[in-house]
Coordinates of C-alpha atoms in Angstrom, one line a residue:
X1 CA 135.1 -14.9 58.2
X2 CA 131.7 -13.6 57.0
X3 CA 131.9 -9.8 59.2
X4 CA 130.6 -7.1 56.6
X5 CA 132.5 -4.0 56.5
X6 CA 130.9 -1.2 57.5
X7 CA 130.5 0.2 53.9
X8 CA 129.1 -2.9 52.6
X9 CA 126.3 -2.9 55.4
X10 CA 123.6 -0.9 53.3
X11 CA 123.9 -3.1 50.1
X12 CA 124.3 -6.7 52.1
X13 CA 120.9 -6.3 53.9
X14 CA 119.2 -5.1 50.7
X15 CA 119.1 -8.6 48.9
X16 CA 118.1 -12.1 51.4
X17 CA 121.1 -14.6 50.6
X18 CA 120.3 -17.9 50.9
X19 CA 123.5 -19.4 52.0
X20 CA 123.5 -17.3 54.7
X21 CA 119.8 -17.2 56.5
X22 CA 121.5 -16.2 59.5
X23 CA 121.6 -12.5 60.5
X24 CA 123.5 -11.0 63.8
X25 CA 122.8 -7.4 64.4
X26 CA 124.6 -5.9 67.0
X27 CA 126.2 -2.9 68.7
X28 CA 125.9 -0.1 70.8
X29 CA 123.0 1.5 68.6
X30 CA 120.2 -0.7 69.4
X31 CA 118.3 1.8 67.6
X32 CA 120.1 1.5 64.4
X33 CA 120.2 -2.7 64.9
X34 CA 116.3 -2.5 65.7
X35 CA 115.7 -0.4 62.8
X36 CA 117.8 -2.8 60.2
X37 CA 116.4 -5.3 62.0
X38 CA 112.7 -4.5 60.8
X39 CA 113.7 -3.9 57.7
X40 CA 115.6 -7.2 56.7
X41 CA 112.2 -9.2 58.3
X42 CA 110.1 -7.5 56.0
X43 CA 112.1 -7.8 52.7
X44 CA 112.1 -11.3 54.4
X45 CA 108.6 -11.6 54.7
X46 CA 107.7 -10.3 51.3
X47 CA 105.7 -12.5 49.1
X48 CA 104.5 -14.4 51.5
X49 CA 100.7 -15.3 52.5
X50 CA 101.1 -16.4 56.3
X51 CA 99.0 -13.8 58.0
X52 CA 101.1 -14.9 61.0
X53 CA 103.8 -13.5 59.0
X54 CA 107.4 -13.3 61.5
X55 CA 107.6 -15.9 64.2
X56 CA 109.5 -13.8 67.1
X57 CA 111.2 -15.3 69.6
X58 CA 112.8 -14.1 73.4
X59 CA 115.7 -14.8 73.7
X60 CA 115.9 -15.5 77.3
X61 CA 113.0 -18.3 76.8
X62 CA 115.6 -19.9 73.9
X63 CA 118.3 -20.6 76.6
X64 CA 116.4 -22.6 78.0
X65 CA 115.4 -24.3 75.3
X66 CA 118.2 -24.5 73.1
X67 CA 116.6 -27.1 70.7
X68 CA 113.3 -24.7 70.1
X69 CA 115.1 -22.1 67.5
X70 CA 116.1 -25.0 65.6
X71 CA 113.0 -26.3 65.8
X72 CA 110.9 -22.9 64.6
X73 CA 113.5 -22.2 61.9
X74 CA 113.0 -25.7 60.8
X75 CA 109.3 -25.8 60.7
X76 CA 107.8 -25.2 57.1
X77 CA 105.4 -21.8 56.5
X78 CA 102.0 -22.6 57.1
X79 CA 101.0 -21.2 53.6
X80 CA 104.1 -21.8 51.7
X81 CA 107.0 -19.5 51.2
X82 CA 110.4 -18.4 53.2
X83 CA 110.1 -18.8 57.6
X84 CA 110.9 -15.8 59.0
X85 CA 112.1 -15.8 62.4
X86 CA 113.3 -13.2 64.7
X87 CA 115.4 -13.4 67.8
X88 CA 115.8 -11.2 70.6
X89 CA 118.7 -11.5 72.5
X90 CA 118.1 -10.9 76.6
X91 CA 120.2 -11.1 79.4
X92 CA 121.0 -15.1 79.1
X93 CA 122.9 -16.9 77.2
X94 CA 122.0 -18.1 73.6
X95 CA 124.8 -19.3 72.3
X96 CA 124.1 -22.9 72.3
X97 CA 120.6 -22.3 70.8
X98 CA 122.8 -20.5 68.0
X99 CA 125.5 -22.6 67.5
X100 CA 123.0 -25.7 66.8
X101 CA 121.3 -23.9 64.3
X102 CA 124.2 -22.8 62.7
X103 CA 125.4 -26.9 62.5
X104 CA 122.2 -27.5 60.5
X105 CA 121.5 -24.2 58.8
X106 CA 117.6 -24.0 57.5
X107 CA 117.2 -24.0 53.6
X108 CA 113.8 -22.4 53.7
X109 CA 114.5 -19.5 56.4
X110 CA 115.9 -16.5 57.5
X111 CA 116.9 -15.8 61.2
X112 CA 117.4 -12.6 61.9
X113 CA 119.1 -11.9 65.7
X114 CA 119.5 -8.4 67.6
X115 CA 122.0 -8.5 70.3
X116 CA 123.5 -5.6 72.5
X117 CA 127.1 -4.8 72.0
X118 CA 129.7 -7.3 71.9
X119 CA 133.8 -7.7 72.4
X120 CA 135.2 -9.2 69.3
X121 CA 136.1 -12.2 69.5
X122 CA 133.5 -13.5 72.1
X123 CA 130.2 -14.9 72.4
X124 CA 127.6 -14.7 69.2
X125 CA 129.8 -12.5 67.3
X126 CA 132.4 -14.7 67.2
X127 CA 130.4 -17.9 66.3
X128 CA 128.5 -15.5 63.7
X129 CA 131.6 -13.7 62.1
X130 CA 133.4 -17.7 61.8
X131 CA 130.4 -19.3 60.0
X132 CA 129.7 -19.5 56.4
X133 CA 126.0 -19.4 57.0
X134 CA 125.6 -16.4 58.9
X135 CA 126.6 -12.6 58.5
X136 CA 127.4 -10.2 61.3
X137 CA 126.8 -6.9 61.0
X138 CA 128.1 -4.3 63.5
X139 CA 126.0 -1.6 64.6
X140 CA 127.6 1.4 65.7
X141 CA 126.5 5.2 66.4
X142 CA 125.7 7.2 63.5
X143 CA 128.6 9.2 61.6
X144 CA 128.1 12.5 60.3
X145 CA 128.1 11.2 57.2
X146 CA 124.9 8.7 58.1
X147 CA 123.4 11.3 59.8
X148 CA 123.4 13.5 56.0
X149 CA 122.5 10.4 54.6
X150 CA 119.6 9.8 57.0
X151 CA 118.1 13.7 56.4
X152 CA 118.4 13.4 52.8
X153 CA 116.7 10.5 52.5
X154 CA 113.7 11.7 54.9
X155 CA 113.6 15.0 53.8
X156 CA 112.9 13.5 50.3
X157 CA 110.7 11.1 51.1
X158 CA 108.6 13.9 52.5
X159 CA 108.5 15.5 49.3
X160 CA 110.2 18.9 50.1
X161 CA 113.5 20.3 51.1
X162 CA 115.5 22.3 53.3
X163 CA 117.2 25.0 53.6
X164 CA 121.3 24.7 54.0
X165 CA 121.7 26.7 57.1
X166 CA 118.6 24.8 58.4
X167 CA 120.2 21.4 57.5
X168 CA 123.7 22.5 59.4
X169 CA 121.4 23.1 62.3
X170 CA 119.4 20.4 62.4
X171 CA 122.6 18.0 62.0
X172 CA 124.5 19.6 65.1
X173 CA 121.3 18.4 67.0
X174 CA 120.8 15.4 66.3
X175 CA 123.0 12.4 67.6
X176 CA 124.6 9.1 67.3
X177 CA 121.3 6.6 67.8
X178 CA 119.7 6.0 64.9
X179 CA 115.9 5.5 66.4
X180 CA 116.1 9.2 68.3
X181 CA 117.3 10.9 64.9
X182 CA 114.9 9.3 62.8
X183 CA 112.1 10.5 65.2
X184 CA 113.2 14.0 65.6
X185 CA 113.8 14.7 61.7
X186 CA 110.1 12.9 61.5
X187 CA 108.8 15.9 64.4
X188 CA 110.4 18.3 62.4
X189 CA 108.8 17.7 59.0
X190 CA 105.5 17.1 60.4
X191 CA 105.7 20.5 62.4
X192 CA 106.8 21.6 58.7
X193 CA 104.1 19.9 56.5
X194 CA 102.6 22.2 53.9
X195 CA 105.2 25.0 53.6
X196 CA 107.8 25.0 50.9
X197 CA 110.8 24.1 52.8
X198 CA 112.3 23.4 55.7
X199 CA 114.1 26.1 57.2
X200 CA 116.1 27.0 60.0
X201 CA 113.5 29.1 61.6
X202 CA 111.6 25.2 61.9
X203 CA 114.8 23.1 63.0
X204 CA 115.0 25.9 66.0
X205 CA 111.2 25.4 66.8
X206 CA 110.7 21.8 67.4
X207 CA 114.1 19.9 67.0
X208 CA 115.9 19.6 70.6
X209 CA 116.0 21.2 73.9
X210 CA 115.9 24.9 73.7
X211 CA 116.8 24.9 77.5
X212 CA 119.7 22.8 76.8
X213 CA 121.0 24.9 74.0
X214 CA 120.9 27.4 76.3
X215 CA 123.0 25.6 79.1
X216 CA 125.5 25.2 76.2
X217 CA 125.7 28.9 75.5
X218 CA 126.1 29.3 79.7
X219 CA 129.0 26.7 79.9
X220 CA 131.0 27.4 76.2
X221 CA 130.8 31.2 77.0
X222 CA 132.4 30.9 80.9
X223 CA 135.8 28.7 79.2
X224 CA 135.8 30.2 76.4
X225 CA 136.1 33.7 78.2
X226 CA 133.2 35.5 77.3
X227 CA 131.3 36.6 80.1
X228 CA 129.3 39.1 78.6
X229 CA 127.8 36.3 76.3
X230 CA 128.2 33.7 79.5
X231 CA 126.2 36.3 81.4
X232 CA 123.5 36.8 78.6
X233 CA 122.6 33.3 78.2
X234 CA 122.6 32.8 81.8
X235 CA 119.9 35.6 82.2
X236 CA 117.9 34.1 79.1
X237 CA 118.3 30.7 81.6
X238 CA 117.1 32.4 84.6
X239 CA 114.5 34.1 83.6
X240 CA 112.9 31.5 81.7
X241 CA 112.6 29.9 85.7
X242 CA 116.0 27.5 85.1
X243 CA 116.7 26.5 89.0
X244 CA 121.2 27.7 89.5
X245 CA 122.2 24.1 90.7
X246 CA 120.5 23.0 87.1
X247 CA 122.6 25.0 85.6
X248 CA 125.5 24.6 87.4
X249 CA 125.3 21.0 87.1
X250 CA 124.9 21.2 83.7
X251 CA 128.2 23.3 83.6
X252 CA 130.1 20.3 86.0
X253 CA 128.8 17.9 83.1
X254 CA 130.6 20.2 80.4
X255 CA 133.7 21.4 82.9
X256 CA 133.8 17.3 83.2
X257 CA 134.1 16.4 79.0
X258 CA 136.3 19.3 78.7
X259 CA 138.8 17.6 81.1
X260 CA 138.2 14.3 79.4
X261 CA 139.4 15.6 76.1
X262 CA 142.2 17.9 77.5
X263 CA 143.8 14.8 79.2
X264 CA 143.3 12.9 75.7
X265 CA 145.1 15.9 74.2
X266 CA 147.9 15.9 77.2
X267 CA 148.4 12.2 76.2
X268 CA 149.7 13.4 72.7
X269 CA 146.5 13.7 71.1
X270 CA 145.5 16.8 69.2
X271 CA 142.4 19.4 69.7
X272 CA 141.1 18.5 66.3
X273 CA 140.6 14.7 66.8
X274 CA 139.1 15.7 70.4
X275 CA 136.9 17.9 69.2
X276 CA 135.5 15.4 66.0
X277 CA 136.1 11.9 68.3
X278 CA 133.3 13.3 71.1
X279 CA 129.9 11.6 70.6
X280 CA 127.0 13.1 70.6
X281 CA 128.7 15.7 67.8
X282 CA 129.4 18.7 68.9
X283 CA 127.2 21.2 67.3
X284 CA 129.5 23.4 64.6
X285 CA 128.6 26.7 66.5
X286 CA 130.4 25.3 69.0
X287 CA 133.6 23.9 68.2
X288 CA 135.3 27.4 67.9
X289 CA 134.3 27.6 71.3
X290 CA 135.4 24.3 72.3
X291 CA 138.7 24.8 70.9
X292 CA 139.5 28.3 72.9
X293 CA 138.8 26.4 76.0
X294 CA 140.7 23.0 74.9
X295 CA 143.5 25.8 74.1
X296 CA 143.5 27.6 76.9
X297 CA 143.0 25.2 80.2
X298 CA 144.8 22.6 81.5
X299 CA 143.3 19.4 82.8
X300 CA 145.3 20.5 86.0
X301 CA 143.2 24.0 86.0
X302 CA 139.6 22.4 84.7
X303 CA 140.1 19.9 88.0
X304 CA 140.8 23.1 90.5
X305 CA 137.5 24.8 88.0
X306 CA 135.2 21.6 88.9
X307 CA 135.6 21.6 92.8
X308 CA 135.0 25.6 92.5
X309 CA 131.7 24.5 90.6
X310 CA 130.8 22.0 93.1
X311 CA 131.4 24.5 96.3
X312 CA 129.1 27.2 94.5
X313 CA 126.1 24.5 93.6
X314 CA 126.2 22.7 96.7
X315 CA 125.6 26.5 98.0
X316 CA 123.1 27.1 95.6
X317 CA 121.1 23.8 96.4
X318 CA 121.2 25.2 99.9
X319 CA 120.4 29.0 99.5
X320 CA 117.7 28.4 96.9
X321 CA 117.5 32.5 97.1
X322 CA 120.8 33.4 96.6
X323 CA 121.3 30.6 94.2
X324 CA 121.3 32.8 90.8
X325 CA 124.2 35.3 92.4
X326 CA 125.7 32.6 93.4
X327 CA 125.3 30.7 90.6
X328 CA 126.7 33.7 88.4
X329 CA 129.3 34.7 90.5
X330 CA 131.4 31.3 90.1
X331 CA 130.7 31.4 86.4
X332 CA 131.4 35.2 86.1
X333 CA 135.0 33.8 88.0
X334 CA 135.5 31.2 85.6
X335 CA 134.8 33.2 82.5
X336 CA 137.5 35.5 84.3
X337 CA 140.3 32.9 84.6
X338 CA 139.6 31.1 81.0
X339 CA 139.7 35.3 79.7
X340 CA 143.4 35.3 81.5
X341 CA 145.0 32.0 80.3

């Protein structure tokens, strides 16, 4: 059984081992797959003087040609050196195509393939993690500890630093696929290029959606039972020209995880591991929030809170007018009831 553990992921894909020249990255991060993926074909690549350099192949037009990957992995570098071939998986099936090459494994290649997520136990994962000449490496969404990882290593790379408050910031922002983090922390140091450090005063600039920070302010304050903040970020909202069925459907969305997570807790589960199991993170101004309202609704309550919601934004989408009082009204009511227990 050749599946890596998940700390042993980073070090495996840094050296190319030659009894195993097949690689299956997969996941529900296709960002994070893509991105290892690059980076294994080029240490892959290295060395080599084919200006052709990485044969890439779809994986759709492999099914139906099974014999062709064989083929390609087969065929000897034009100018000498390790093949490098990499393999897309589409919507059909390559398993076949796989499972031949993996009966005659290729002595002078690497095959690297990227494949969506996958059931253990089924399909290429299965054939990959049961063959001695290929390595399977999960892909999964980005841990608060990768994420530290990830904005170390960039930040440093970059040749400056940042701040700490600007660093707690900047990681409640960013989320679990690898490809979208990398390109905001990349936004972020550009827009900060020439200054000292990075501060927090930067990460609020350019990383994120103000607007949808400020539809998380609207939404924690009304459960959390503050309606004087609930009311001050709905304002800030309104008057930036936020349509009230935007917002209110933003504050279903939220109403709709906090009634996800209450049930989880009503199941025997506890606010803590709610609160840390929800992907994207919550951001950490948030979770003493989120943990007043996991405290102090009911799933039964948030249920009776969302078809409140939904009366007051289909008004709103038919008013467009009176959609802000509206709007605040039901919120001002919910703020109310979460205020009373």
């Amino acid at each position: 059984m050749v599946a890596v553990r998940p700390g042993d992921v980073e070090a495996t894909l840094t050296r190319i081992d030659p009894l195993r020249p097949v690689v299956l990255l997969f996941g529900p991060d296709s960002g994070l797959a893509r991105e290892r993926a690059r980076a294994y074909l080029a240490r892959a690549a290295q060395g080599s003087d084919d200006p052709f350099g990485i044969v890439r192949l779809d994986g759709d037009e492999i099914a139906g040609d099974p014999g062709r990957l064989v083929d390609e992995a087969g065929t000897l570098a034009l100018f000498g050196g390790r093949r490098v071939v990499s393999l897309r998986v589409g919507s059909r099936n390559v398993v076949p195509a796989v499972e031949a090459l993996l009966a005659a494994p290729p002595s002078g290649a690497v095959v690297v393939i990227e494949a969506g997520d996958i059931k253990r136990g089924t399909g290429l994962r299965a054939l990959c993690e049961n063959s001695p000449h290929a390595l399977a490496i999960a892909c999964y969404a980005d841990s608060d500890r990768d994420l530290t990882r990830l904005v170390d290593t960039m930040v440093a790379e970059a040749g400056t630093a940042i701040d700490r408050d600007a660093r707690a910031e900047l990681m409640g922002l960013l989320g679990g696929d690898r490809m979208a983090s990398r390109s905001e922390i990349g936004k972020l140091l550009l827009y900060a290029a020439g200054e000292p450090r990075v501060t927090l005063d930067h990460v609020r600039a350019i990383v994120g959606d103000a607007s949808s920070l400020a539809l998380d302010e609207i939404a924690d304050g009304a459960f959390a039972g503050q309606p004087d903040e609930m009311a001050t970020a709905f304002g800030k909202a309104t008057g930036e020209g936020m349509r009230a069925d935007i917002i209110l459907g933003s504050v279903c969305r939220a109403a709709q995880t906090l009634h996800q997570m209450r049930l989880g807790i009503e199941a025997g589960g506890s606010v803590e591991r709610a609160i840390e199991g929800t992907r994207p993170a919550i951001h950490f101004r948030r979770k003493p929030l989120i943990e007043k309202a996991l405290r102090g609704w009911t799933a039964s309550r948030l249920e009776t809170a969302l078809l409140a919601l939904d009366d007051a934004l289909l008004a709103a989408r038919r008013n467009a007018t009176l959609g802000p009082a509206i709007a605040e009204r039901a919120l001002l009511q919910i703020a109310g009831q979460a205020r009373r227990g």
